[in-house]
């Protein structure tokens, strides 16, 4: 989804009235490991997030019942190349939907074992803590997100809902190590580690990568 943490909304200078969403295809899913930055791109953004794994079918559920349909939570990293942000404005099909652009895991935390407003999210870049937030800092809580989405589409077991990223998201370059962890005290997802490498495959047809100073400022997170 788009904006959901108060810190990120403050950084971007806008607070949404309602959640807004986009899809990432199943082929974007990846385990911990190596992610190649597409050739010809410069602005590979990382965003540590809490991922919800749906456990039971949800159709037009009430916000108070949304959390009951979540089986587990874990760490996710919502990667995207800002260089293609303009290619599919709003939908993020090419900027965020590439193969491997959604590492997730490594450990699932049972939803019944954690409080939905008691999760801590942290992201490290080369060992430095760059993102830290609590699920209590969300503009729209987990139950609301499940309910809101279920008005339009049926959520099936195994579906994954990303819940937004806090301030501190930035750009990773080849050689960087990005790690994301979700924990509830002693219970932890473990660190989701992704090493960035330079890819050989780029874009030869259709929209081409392009950057400008304003886009770079947005990607690096220096717009606040």
mmCIF file of C-alpha atoms in Angstrom, residues 71-73 109-116 184 187:
data_model
loop_
_atom_site.group_PDB
_atom_site.id
_atom_site.type_symbol
_atom_site.label_atom_id
_atom_site.label_comp_id
_atom_site.label_asym_id
_atom_site.label_seq_id
_atom_site.Cartn_x
_atom_site.Cartn_y
_atom_site.Cartn_z
ATOM 1 C CA UNK A 71 -2.812 -16.124 10.146
ATOM 2 C CA UNK A 72 0.674 -14.687 10.537
ATOM 3 C CA UNK A 73 2.907 -11.654 10.196
ATOM 4 C CA UNK A 109 4.868 -15.066 13.641
ATOM 5 C CA UNK A 110 1.449 -16.517 14.449
ATOM 6 C CA UNK A 111 -1.175 -13.794 14.578
ATOM 7 C CA UNK A 112 -2.699 -15.265 17.741
ATOM 8 C CA UNK A 113 0.682 -14.996 19.473
ATOM 9 C CA UNK A 114 1.116 -11.247 18.967
ATOM 10 C CA UNK A 115 -0.839 -8.059 19.565
ATOM 11 C CA UNK A 116 -1.570 -6.271 16.281
ATOM 12 C CA UNK A 184 7.046 -8.710 19.391
ATOM 13 C CA UNK A 187 9.102 -13.449 19.155
#
